[in-house]
Amino acid sequence: MPPFARRLDSDPFAALLAPPRNESQPERDLRIKLEKDAKKVSDKIDEQIRADKEAMKKRSQNEVKLLLLGQSESGKSTLLKQFQLLYSPKSLDLERASWRTVVYLNIIKSIRQILDVLDREREDQESRLKTALRSNSATSSDDDSPPIASSSKANISASGSSSSGVNTASHQRRHHHRPLLSPATTQELLTLRMRLLPLLSMEDPLADKLGSHGVGVKKDGSRHEVLVRRGWQLASRAVGLRKKMSRSGVGKDAMNLEGNGKQSADDRFGWEDQVSASTARLMEASRQDVKALWEHPTIRNLLKRRKLRLEDSSSFFLDDLDRIASLQYVPSDNDILRARVRTMGVSESVFDIQVGPMSVIHWRLFDVGGARGQRQTWVPFFEDANAIIFLAPISAFDQYLEEDARTNRVDDSLQLFTSICANPLLKSAHLVLFLNKVDVLQKKLAMGVKVRRYITSYGDRPNAVAPVTQYFRAHFGRVFYRCEEKEPRGRQLYAHLTSVVDTLATQTIISSVRTAIFQDHLRESALI
């Protein structure tokens, strides 16, 4: 058998590619030409693949992939805003007007929560009064003793004798629940409530406006809870600009406020729509009533007794209402940092940072949703991550997860941090730990909230900022070093006590963390 025939028998691919047995000269010439053309295309593809690999390698040497992780309300989005302020302030300026809607919604939500607590106190006070009246009525009807004995029994009760336990307990309950609301105070607060109803009615329209850029859901059967998609600020701005352009010229006279020649709503509020404009006018008109409610001594005592947990930013906005309630109000950097809106999905931000006269590092940040239902979306971003900033809100020691009322939020942060430290996809990623919201922690401890009441392992340690922060720092550090002992990976943990709404302190920490991470990255990339 000829060698060529043996090769065809042993190699099916050779048989497939072999020329036809009866190939003519023109067919052969055409086949050879097509093969040469195909090889040129293949060589170009190979060349492009090699170029892409080189570009990717070069880009990876000059790029740091950073993940912002932590539970919901840990401060991730606020930290991202700090990165914007530090490395891309113009991008935050483009979003500035959009945050006015969020600030208004935060204030109205706080007012509504205060009034809801006031309603519950009124109902409870009326219920206690009815119970006391029924108890007194039952005691009087059941007492068959003669008048002298009854008088003697009252005296014994007054002297503290246990023979009248029912009356003594009733007295103790009445003393413990001393009524906060006198008839005059109740009427005063109800009047304020009535005057604030127009402003409160804007909560749903504002939530609907934000919800149009995300998901608007009803919470507790009636109240709005809004989850906005990442990038909602620019989407909202684009919608507003289109509306302004469509209204320009035709019908503009109809936009004049109250038709009396005043500045138009569009001119006064820029691109924003009528929902925000109407809210701004109502906010200005209701300013004194909101201040009267917020500063009322009875309300302050009620909030303390009921332990109402408003958003961390609520007091900041309500204390500065004169500025915010102005028609010319534009959110400041501090307002944007403190404005609270729940986000969903993953956002990616890139900042170009000069690290030398001829060197630029691309800082690529991924901010992901922290609610339990969104944590499964984290894993695809773990691969090739150079570093992680994990935010743990240690002020939440007295709070529980919204998704699971049995789980303490600090415990949840510890469990989440443990899973991050042990994840094999993150074996090369350096960890930066932000023990966040130290400012809120300090206020809680100053108010007398006891850590050991919620964290039993805290024991009899002093209820002060220094020992409390040291305790939490030691626990999170122990988690990291146990993972390193179990499987040494040569990683480092950078731990910081933070309040990410404090711009100067946070940006100093960011710069310090950036330097440490960049040095490690450049060393691993053999660039230094």
Coordinates of C-alpha atoms in Angstrom, one line a residue:
M1 CA 0.0 0.0 0.0
P2 CA 1.4 3.4 -0.9
P3 CA 2.5 5.7 2.1
F4 CA -0.1 8.3 1.3
A5 CA -2.9 5.7 1.3
R6 CA -1.7 4.4 4.7
R7 CA -1.8 7.9 6.1
L8 CA -5.3 8.4 4.9
D9 CA -6.4 5.2 6.5
S10 CA -4.8 6.0 9.9
D11 CA -5.7 9.8 10.0
P12 CA -9.4 10.6 9.3
F13 CA -8.6 14.3 9.3
A14 CA -6.0 13.8 6.6
A15 CA -8.7 12.0 4.6
L16 CA -11.1 14.8 5.1
L17 CA -8.6 17.4 4.0
A18 CA -7.1 15.4 1.1
P19 CA -7.8 16.8 -2.4
P20 CA -10.2 14.9 -4.6
R21 CA -8.7 12.0 -6.5
N22 CA -9.8 13.2 -9.9
E23 CA -9.0 16.9 -9.2
S24 CA -8.4 19.0 -12.4
Q25 CA -5.7 21.6 -12.7
P26 CA -8.2 24.6 -12.5
E27 CA -9.9 23.0 -9.4
R28 CA -6.5 22.5 -7.8
D29 CA -5.5 26.2 -8.5
L30 CA -8.8 27.4 -6.9
R31 CA -8.4 25.2 -3.9
I32 CA -4.8 26.3 -3.3
K33 CA -5.9 30.0 -3.5
L34 CA -8.8 29.5 -1.1
E35 CA -6.4 27.7 1.4
K36 CA -4.0 30.6 1.2
D37 CA -6.8 33.2 1.8
A38 CA -8.1 31.1 4.7
K39 CA -4.5 31.0 6.2
K40 CA -4.2 34.8 5.9
V41 CA -7.5 35.2 7.8
S42 CA -6.4 32.7 10.4
D43 CA -3.0 34.4 10.9
K44 CA -4.8 37.8 11.4
I45 CA -7.1 36.3 14.0
D46 CA -4.0 34.8 15.8
E47 CA -2.3 38.1 15.7
Q48 CA -5.3 39.9 17.1
I49 CA -5.6 37.4 19.9
R50 CA -1.9 37.9 20.8
A51 CA -2.4 41.7 20.7
D52 CA -5.4 41.4 23.0
K53 CA -3.5 39.2 25.4
E54 CA -0.7 41.7 25.5
A55 CA -3.1 44.6 26.0
M56 CA -5.0 42.7 28.7
K57 CA -1.7 41.9 30.5
K58 CA -0.6 45.6 30.3
R59 CA -4.0 46.8 31.4
S60 CA -4.1 44.4 34.3
Q61 CA -0.7 45.7 35.4
N62 CA -2.2 49.2 35.5
E63 CA -5.7 48.3 36.9
V64 CA -6.9 47.6 40.4
K65 CA -10.2 45.8 40.8
L66 CA -11.8 46.8 44.1
L67 CA -15.1 45.5 45.5
L68 CA -17.2 47.3 48.1
L69 CA -19.0 44.7 50.2
G70 CA -21.2 44.7 53.3
Q71 CA -24.7 44.3 54.4
S72 CA -27.5 46.7 53.5
E73 CA -27.2 50.1 55.1
S74 CA -23.5 49.5 55.9
G75 CA -22.3 52.7 54.0
K76 CA -21.2 51.2 50.7
S77 CA -23.0 53.8 48.5
T78 CA -21.8 56.6 50.8
L79 CA -18.2 55.4 50.4
L80 CA -18.6 55.4 46.6
K81 CA -19.8 59.0 46.8
Q82 CA -16.6 59.8 48.7
F83 CA -14.5 58.2 45.9
Q84 CA -16.4 60.4 43.5
L85 CA -15.7 63.5 45.5
L86 CA -12.1 62.7 45.7
Y87 CA -11.3 61.4 42.2
S88 CA -14.2 62.5 40.0
P89 CA -16.0 65.5 41.5
K90 CA -17.5 66.5 38.1
S91 CA -19.5 63.3 38.0
L92 CA -21.1 64.1 41.3
D93 CA -22.0 67.6 40.1
L94 CA -24.0 66.1 37.2
E95 CA -26.0 64.1 39.7
R96 CA -26.5 66.9 42.3
A97 CA -30.0 68.1 41.4
S98 CA -31.3 64.5 41.3
W99 CA -30.5 64.2 45.0
R100 CA -33.0 66.9 45.9
T101 CA -35.8 64.4 45.5
V102 CA -34.1 62.0 47.8
V103 CA -33.5 64.6 50.5
Y104 CA -37.2 65.7 50.3
L105 CA -38.3 62.0 50.6
N106 CA -36.0 61.4 53.6
I107 CA -37.5 64.4 55.4
I108 CA -41.1 63.5 54.7
K109 CA -40.5 59.9 55.7
S110 CA -39.0 61.0 59.0
I111 CA -42.1 63.3 59.7
R112 CA -44.4 60.4 58.9
Q113 CA -42.6 58.1 61.2
I114 CA -42.7 60.6 64.1
L115 CA -46.5 61.1 63.6
D116 CA -47.0 57.3 63.4
V117 CA -45.3 57.0 66.8
L118 CA -47.4 59.9 68.1
D119 CA -50.6 58.0 67.0
R120 CA -49.4 54.8 68.8
E121 CA -48.7 56.8 72.0
R122 CA -52.2 58.3 71.9
E123 CA -53.8 54.9 71.3
D124 CA -51.8 53.3 74.1
Q125 CA -52.5 56.2 76.5
E126 CA -56.2 55.9 75.8
S127 CA -56.0 52.1 76.3
R128 CA -54.2 52.5 79.6
L129 CA -56.8 55.0 80.8
K130 CA -59.7 52.7 79.9
T131 CA -58.0 49.8 81.6
A132 CA -57.4 51.8 84.7
L133 CA -61.0 53.0 84.8
R134 CA -62.3 49.4 84.4
S135 CA -59.9 48.2 87.2
N136 CA -61.1 51.0 89.5
S137 CA -64.7 50.2 88.7
A138 CA -64.3 46.5 89.3
T139 CA -62.4 47.2 92.6
S140 CA -65.2 49.5 93.8
S141 CA -68.0 47.1 92.9
D142 CA -66.3 44.1 94.5
D143 CA -65.5 45.9 97.8
D144 CA -68.3 44.9 100.3
S145 CA -66.4 46.3 103.3
P146 CA -67.9 49.1 105.5
P147 CA -66.7 52.6 104.8
I148 CA -64.3 52.6 107.8
A149 CA -62.6 49.4 106.7
S150 CA -62.4 50.8 103.2
S151 CA -60.7 54.0 104.4
S152 CA -58.3 51.9 106.5
K153 CA -57.5 49.8 103.4
A154 CA -56.6 52.9 101.4
N155 CA -54.3 54.1 104.2
I156 CA -52.5 50.7 104.2
S157 CA -52.2 50.9 100.5
A158 CA -50.7 54.4 100.7
S159 CA -48.2 53.2 103.3
G160 CA -47.0 50.4 101.0
S161 CA -48.7 47.4 102.6
S162 CA -48.8 44.3 100.3
S163 CA -52.5 43.6 101.4
S164 CA -53.7 45.8 98.5
G165 CA -51.5 44.4 95.8
V166 CA -54.0 45.1 93.0
N167 CA -54.2 48.8 93.8
T168 CA -50.4 49.1 94.3
A169 CA -49.7 47.4 91.0
S170 CA -52.2 49.7 89.3
H171 CA -50.5 52.7 90.9
Q172 CA -47.1 51.5 89.8
R173 CA -48.2 51.0 86.2
R174 CA -49.8 54.5 86.1
H175 CA -46.6 55.9 87.6
H176 CA -44.4 54.1 85.1
H177 CA -46.5 55.1 82.1
R178 CA -46.9 58.7 83.2
P179 CA -48.9 60.3 80.4
L180 CA -46.8 62.4 78.0
L181 CA -49.8 63.8 76.2
S182 CA -52.0 66.3 78.1
P183 CA -55.2 67.4 76.4
A184 CA -53.6 70.7 75.4
T185 CA -50.5 69.1 74.1
T186 CA -52.5 66.5 72.2
Q187 CA -54.6 69.2 70.5
E188 CA -51.4 71.2 69.6
L189 CA -49.8 68.2 68.0
L190 CA -52.9 67.2 66.2
T191 CA -53.1 70.7 64.7
L192 CA -49.5 70.4 63.5
R193 CA -50.4 67.1 62.0
M194 CA -53.3 68.6 60.0
R195 CA -51.2 71.4 58.8
L196 CA -48.5 68.9 57.6
L197 CA -50.9 66.7 55.6
P198 CA -50.3 68.4 52.2
L199 CA -46.5 67.9 52.6
L200 CA -47.0 64.3 53.7
S201 CA -49.2 63.7 50.6
M202 CA -46.1 64.1 48.5
E203 CA -44.4 61.0 49.9
D204 CA -46.1 58.7 47.3
P205 CA -45.5 60.9 44.3
L206 CA -41.8 61.3 45.2
A207 CA -41.5 57.5 45.8
D208 CA -43.2 56.9 42.4
K209 CA -40.8 59.2 40.7
L210 CA -37.8 57.4 42.2
G211 CA -39.5 54.0 41.6
S212 CA -39.7 54.8 37.9
H213 CA -35.9 54.3 37.8
G214 CA -36.0 51.1 39.8
V215 CA -38.6 49.1 41.6
G216 CA -41.3 50.7 43.7
V217 CA -43.0 48.3 46.2
K218 CA -45.6 48.7 48.9
K219 CA -44.4 48.0 52.4
D220 CA -46.7 47.2 55.3
G221 CA -49.6 47.3 52.9
S222 CA -49.5 51.0 52.2
R223 CA -46.1 52.7 52.6
H224 CA -43.7 53.0 49.7
E225 CA -40.4 51.2 49.8
V226 CA -38.2 52.1 46.8
L227 CA -35.3 50.2 45.3
V228 CA -33.5 52.2 42.6
R229 CA -31.3 50.8 40.0
R230 CA -27.7 51.9 39.9
G231 CA -27.3 55.0 37.8
W232 CA -30.8 56.3 38.6
Q233 CA -29.4 59.8 39.1
L234 CA -28.4 60.3 35.4
A235 CA -31.5 58.5 34.2
S236 CA -33.6 60.9 36.2
R237 CA -31.7 63.9 34.9
A238 CA -32.1 62.7 31.3
V239 CA -35.9 62.4 31.8
G240 CA -36.0 65.9 33.3
L241 CA -34.1 67.4 30.5
R242 CA -36.4 65.8 27.9
K243 CA -39.4 67.2 29.7
K244 CA -37.9 70.7 29.9
M245 CA -37.1 70.6 26.2
S246 CA -40.6 69.5 25.3
R247 CA -42.1 72.3 27.4
S248 CA -39.8 75.0 26.1
G249 CA -41.6 77.8 24.2
V250 CA -45.1 76.4 23.8
G251 CA -47.2 76.7 26.9
K252 CA -44.3 78.2 29.0
D253 CA -46.5 81.0 30.2
A254 CA -48.8 78.4 31.8
M255 CA -45.9 77.3 34.0
N256 CA -45.7 80.6 35.8
L257 CA -46.4 80.1 39.4
E258 CA -49.9 81.1 40.3
G259 CA -50.1 83.0 37.0
N260 CA -48.8 86.2 38.5
G261 CA -45.6 86.7 36.6
K262 CA -43.3 85.0 39.1
Q263 CA -40.3 83.0 37.9
S264 CA -41.4 79.8 36.3
A265 CA -41.0 76.4 37.9
D266 CA -38.7 75.2 35.2
D267 CA -36.4 78.3 35.5
R268 CA -36.4 78.0 39.3
F269 CA -35.8 74.3 39.6
G270 CA -33.7 73.7 36.5
W271 CA -34.6 70.5 34.7
E272 CA -36.6 68.9 37.6
D273 CA -40.3 68.0 37.1
Q274 CA -43.3 69.3 38.8
V275 CA -43.3 66.7 41.6
S276 CA -40.1 68.1 43.0
A277 CA -41.1 71.7 42.3
S278 CA -44.4 71.2 44.2
T279 CA -42.7 69.5 47.0
A280 CA -40.2 72.4 47.3
R281 CA -43.0 74.9 47.6
L282 CA -44.8 72.8 50.2
M283 CA -41.6 72.3 52.1
E284 CA -41.1 76.1 52.2
A285 CA -44.7 76.7 53.3
S286 CA -44.5 74.0 56.0
R287 CA -41.0 74.9 57.3
Q288 CA -42.2 76.4 60.6
D289 CA -44.6 73.6 61.3
V290 CA -42.0 70.9 60.6
K291 CA -39.6 72.7 63.0
A292 CA -42.3 73.0 65.6
L293 CA -43.0 69.3 65.5
W294 CA -39.3 68.2 65.4
E295 CA -38.3 70.6 68.3
H296 CA -41.4 69.9 70.5
P297 CA -40.2 68.7 73.9
T298 CA -43.0 66.1 74.1
I299 CA -41.9 64.7 70.7
R300 CA -38.3 64.5 71.9
N301 CA -39.4 62.7 75.0
L302 CA -41.7 60.4 73.0
L303 CA -38.9 59.4 70.6
K304 CA -36.6 58.6 73.5
R305 CA -39.3 56.5 75.3
R306 CA -40.3 54.7 72.2
K307 CA -36.7 54.2 71.0
L308 CA -37.7 55.2 67.5
R309 CA -34.8 54.6 65.1
L310 CA -35.0 57.2 62.3
E311 CA -32.5 57.1 59.5
D312 CA -29.1 58.2 60.5
S313 CA -29.4 61.3 58.4
S314 CA -32.8 62.4 59.7
S315 CA -31.7 64.7 62.5
F316 CA -29.1 66.2 60.1
F317 CA -31.7 67.3 57.6
L318 CA -34.4 68.3 60.2
D319 CA -31.9 70.4 62.1
D320 CA -30.9 72.3 59.0
L321 CA -34.5 72.8 57.7
D322 CA -34.1 76.5 57.1
R323 CA -31.6 75.9 54.4
I324 CA -33.2 72.9 52.8
A325 CA -36.7 74.4 52.8
S326 CA -35.6 77.3 50.6
L327 CA -36.8 77.4 47.0
Q328 CA -33.3 78.0 45.9
Y329 CA -32.0 74.8 47.7
V330 CA -29.4 72.8 45.9
P331 CA -28.0 69.7 47.7
S332 CA -24.5 70.2 49.1
D333 CA -21.8 67.5 49.1
N334 CA -22.7 66.8 52.7
D335 CA -26.4 66.4 51.8
I336 CA -25.6 64.0 49.1
L337 CA -23.4 61.9 51.4
R338 CA -26.2 61.7 54.0
A339 CA -29.2 61.3 51.6
R340 CA -30.5 57.7 51.8
V341 CA -32.0 55.6 49.0
R342 CA -31.9 51.9 48.7
T343 CA -30.1 50.6 45.6
M344 CA -30.3 47.3 43.7
G345 CA -27.9 45.7 41.3
V346 CA -24.2 46.3 40.7
S347 CA -22.5 49.6 39.7
E348 CA -19.1 49.9 38.2
S349 CA -17.0 53.1 38.5
V350 CA -13.6 53.7 37.1
F351 CA -11.2 56.4 38.4
D352 CA -7.8 57.2 36.8
I353 CA -5.3 57.9 39.5
Q354 CA -1.8 59.3 38.9
V355 CA 0.7 57.4 40.9
G356 CA 3.9 58.8 39.3
P357 CA 5.1 61.2 36.7
M358 CA 4.5 58.6 33.9
S359 CA 2.2 56.1 35.6
V360 CA -1.6 56.0 35.8
I361 CA -3.6 53.3 37.7
H362 CA -7.2 52.6 36.8
W363 CA -9.1 52.1 40.1
R364 CA -12.2 50.0 39.1
L365 CA -14.8 49.9 41.8
F366 CA -17.8 47.6 42.0
D367 CA -20.5 48.5 44.5
V368 CA -23.0 45.7 45.0
G369 CA -26.3 45.4 46.9
G370 CA -26.0 44.2 50.4
A371 CA -29.4 42.8 51.2
R372 CA -29.5 39.0 51.7
G373 CA -31.4 38.5 48.5
Q374 CA -28.8 40.3 46.5
R375 CA -25.6 38.6 47.9
Q376 CA -25.6 35.8 45.4
T377 CA -24.8 38.4 42.7
W378 CA -21.4 39.1 44.4
V379 CA -19.6 35.8 43.3
P380 CA -19.0 36.6 39.6
F381 CA -17.1 39.7 40.7
F382 CA -14.8 37.9 43.1
E383 CA -12.5 36.6 40.3
D384 CA -9.4 38.7 39.7
A385 CA -10.4 41.1 42.6
N386 CA -7.2 42.8 43.9
A387 CA -8.8 44.1 47.1
I388 CA -12.0 44.3 49.0
I389 CA -13.3 47.1 51.3
F390 CA -15.7 45.4 53.7
L391 CA -18.0 47.8 55.7
A392 CA -19.3 46.6 59.0
P393 CA -21.7 49.1 60.8
I394 CA -20.7 48.5 64.4
S395 CA -23.4 51.1 65.5
A396 CA -26.0 48.4 64.6
F397 CA -25.3 46.3 67.7
D398 CA -28.8 47.0 68.9
Q399 CA -30.5 46.3 65.5
Y400 CA -31.7 43.2 63.7
L401 CA -31.9 42.4 60.0
E402 CA -35.0 43.5 58.2
E403 CA -35.0 40.1 56.4
D404 CA -34.6 38.2 59.6
A405 CA -35.7 39.8 62.9
R406 CA -33.8 37.1 64.9
T407 CA -30.4 38.0 63.5
N408 CA -28.4 40.8 65.1
R409 CA -26.8 43.0 62.4
V410 CA -23.3 42.8 63.9
D411 CA -23.6 39.0 64.1
D412 CA -24.6 39.0 60.4
S413 CA -21.6 41.2 59.5
L414 CA -19.3 38.8 61.3
Q415 CA -20.8 35.8 59.5
L416 CA -20.5 37.6 56.1
F417 CA -17.0 38.7 56.8
T418 CA -16.1 35.1 57.7
S419 CA -17.4 33.8 54.4
I420 CA -15.5 36.5 52.5
C421 CA -12.2 35.7 54.3
A422 CA -12.7 31.9 53.6
N423 CA -13.8 32.2 49.9
P424 CA -11.1 30.5 47.7
L425 CA -11.8 33.0 44.8
L426 CA -10.5 35.8 47.1
K427 CA -7.4 34.0 48.2
S428 CA -5.2 36.7 46.6
A429 CA -7.3 39.8 47.5
H430 CA -6.2 42.1 50.3
L431 CA -8.9 43.0 52.8
V432 CA -9.7 46.4 54.0
L433 CA -12.1 46.5 57.0
F434 CA -14.1 49.6 57.7
L435 CA -15.7 49.4 61.2
N436 CA -18.2 52.1 60.1
K437 CA -20.7 54.5 61.7
V438 CA -18.5 55.2 64.8
D439 CA -20.2 58.6 65.0
V440 CA -23.6 56.9 65.4
L441 CA -22.1 54.4 67.9
Q442 CA -20.8 57.3 70.0
K443 CA -24.3 58.9 70.2
K444 CA -26.0 55.7 71.2
L445 CA -23.5 55.0 74.0
A446 CA -23.9 58.6 75.2
M447 CA -27.6 58.0 75.4
G448 CA -27.0 55.1 77.7
V449 CA -27.7 52.2 75.2
K450 CA -25.9 49.2 76.7
V451 CA -23.9 47.0 74.4
R452 CA -24.1 44.0 76.7
R453 CA -27.9 44.0 76.5
Y454 CA -27.6 43.0 72.9
I455 CA -24.2 41.4 72.7
T456 CA -24.0 39.1 75.7
S457 CA -20.3 38.2 75.2
Y458 CA -19.4 41.9 75.8
G459 CA -19.9 41.2 79.5
D460 CA -18.9 43.8 82.0
R461 CA -16.6 45.9 79.8
P462 CA -17.1 49.7 80.0
N463 CA -19.9 51.0 77.9
A464 CA -17.6 53.6 76.2
V465 CA -16.4 54.2 72.6
A466 CA -12.8 53.0 73.1
P467 CA -13.5 49.6 74.7
V468 CA -16.5 48.9 72.4
T469 CA -14.6 49.7 69.2
Q470 CA -11.6 47.7 70.5
Y471 CA -13.9 44.7 71.2
F472 CA -15.5 44.7 67.7
R473 CA -12.1 45.2 66.1
A474 CA -10.6 42.3 67.9
H475 CA -13.6 40.0 66.8
F476 CA -13.3 40.9 63.2
G477 CA -9.5 40.6 63.3
R478 CA -9.8 37.2 64.9
V479 CA -12.0 36.0 62.0
F480 CA -9.4 37.0 59.5
Y481 CA -6.3 35.6 61.3
R482 CA -8.1 32.2 61.9
C483 CA -8.7 31.9 58.1
E484 CA -5.0 32.8 57.5
E485 CA -3.9 30.2 60.1
K486 CA -6.1 27.5 58.5
E487 CA -4.9 28.3 55.0
P488 CA -2.0 30.7 54.8
R489 CA -2.4 33.0 51.8
G490 CA -0.1 35.9 52.6
R491 CA -2.9 38.5 52.6
Q492 CA -3.0 41.6 54.8
L493 CA -5.9 43.1 56.7
Y494 CA -6.1 46.9 56.9
A495 CA -8.6 47.8 59.6
H496 CA -10.0 51.4 60.2
L497 CA -12.6 53.0 62.4
T498 CA -14.6 55.1 60.1
S499 CA -17.6 57.4 59.7
V500 CA -17.9 57.6 55.9
V501 CA -20.0 60.8 56.1
D502 CA -16.9 62.6 57.5
T503 CA -15.3 63.7 54.2
L504 CA -11.9 64.8 55.5
A505 CA -11.3 61.7 57.6
T506 CA -12.7 59.3 55.0
Q507 CA -10.7 60.7 52.2
T508 CA -7.5 60.6 54.3
I509 CA -8.2 56.9 54.9
I510 CA -9.0 56.3 51.2
S511 CA -5.6 57.8 50.3
S512 CA -3.8 55.7 52.8
V513 CA -5.6 52.5 51.7
R514 CA -5.0 53.4 48.0
T515 CA -1.2 53.8 48.6
A516 CA -0.9 50.4 50.4
I517 CA -3.0 48.5 47.8
F518 CA -1.3 50.1 44.9
Q519 CA 2.2 49.3 46.3
D520 CA 1.2 45.7 46.8
H521 CA -0.3 45.5 43.3
L522 CA 2.7 47.1 41.6
R523 CA 5.1 44.8 43.5
E524 CA 3.0 41.7 42.4
S525 CA 3.0 43.0 38.8
A526 CA 6.8 43.4 39.0
L527 CA 6.5 47.1 38.2
I528 CA 8.5 48.1 41.3

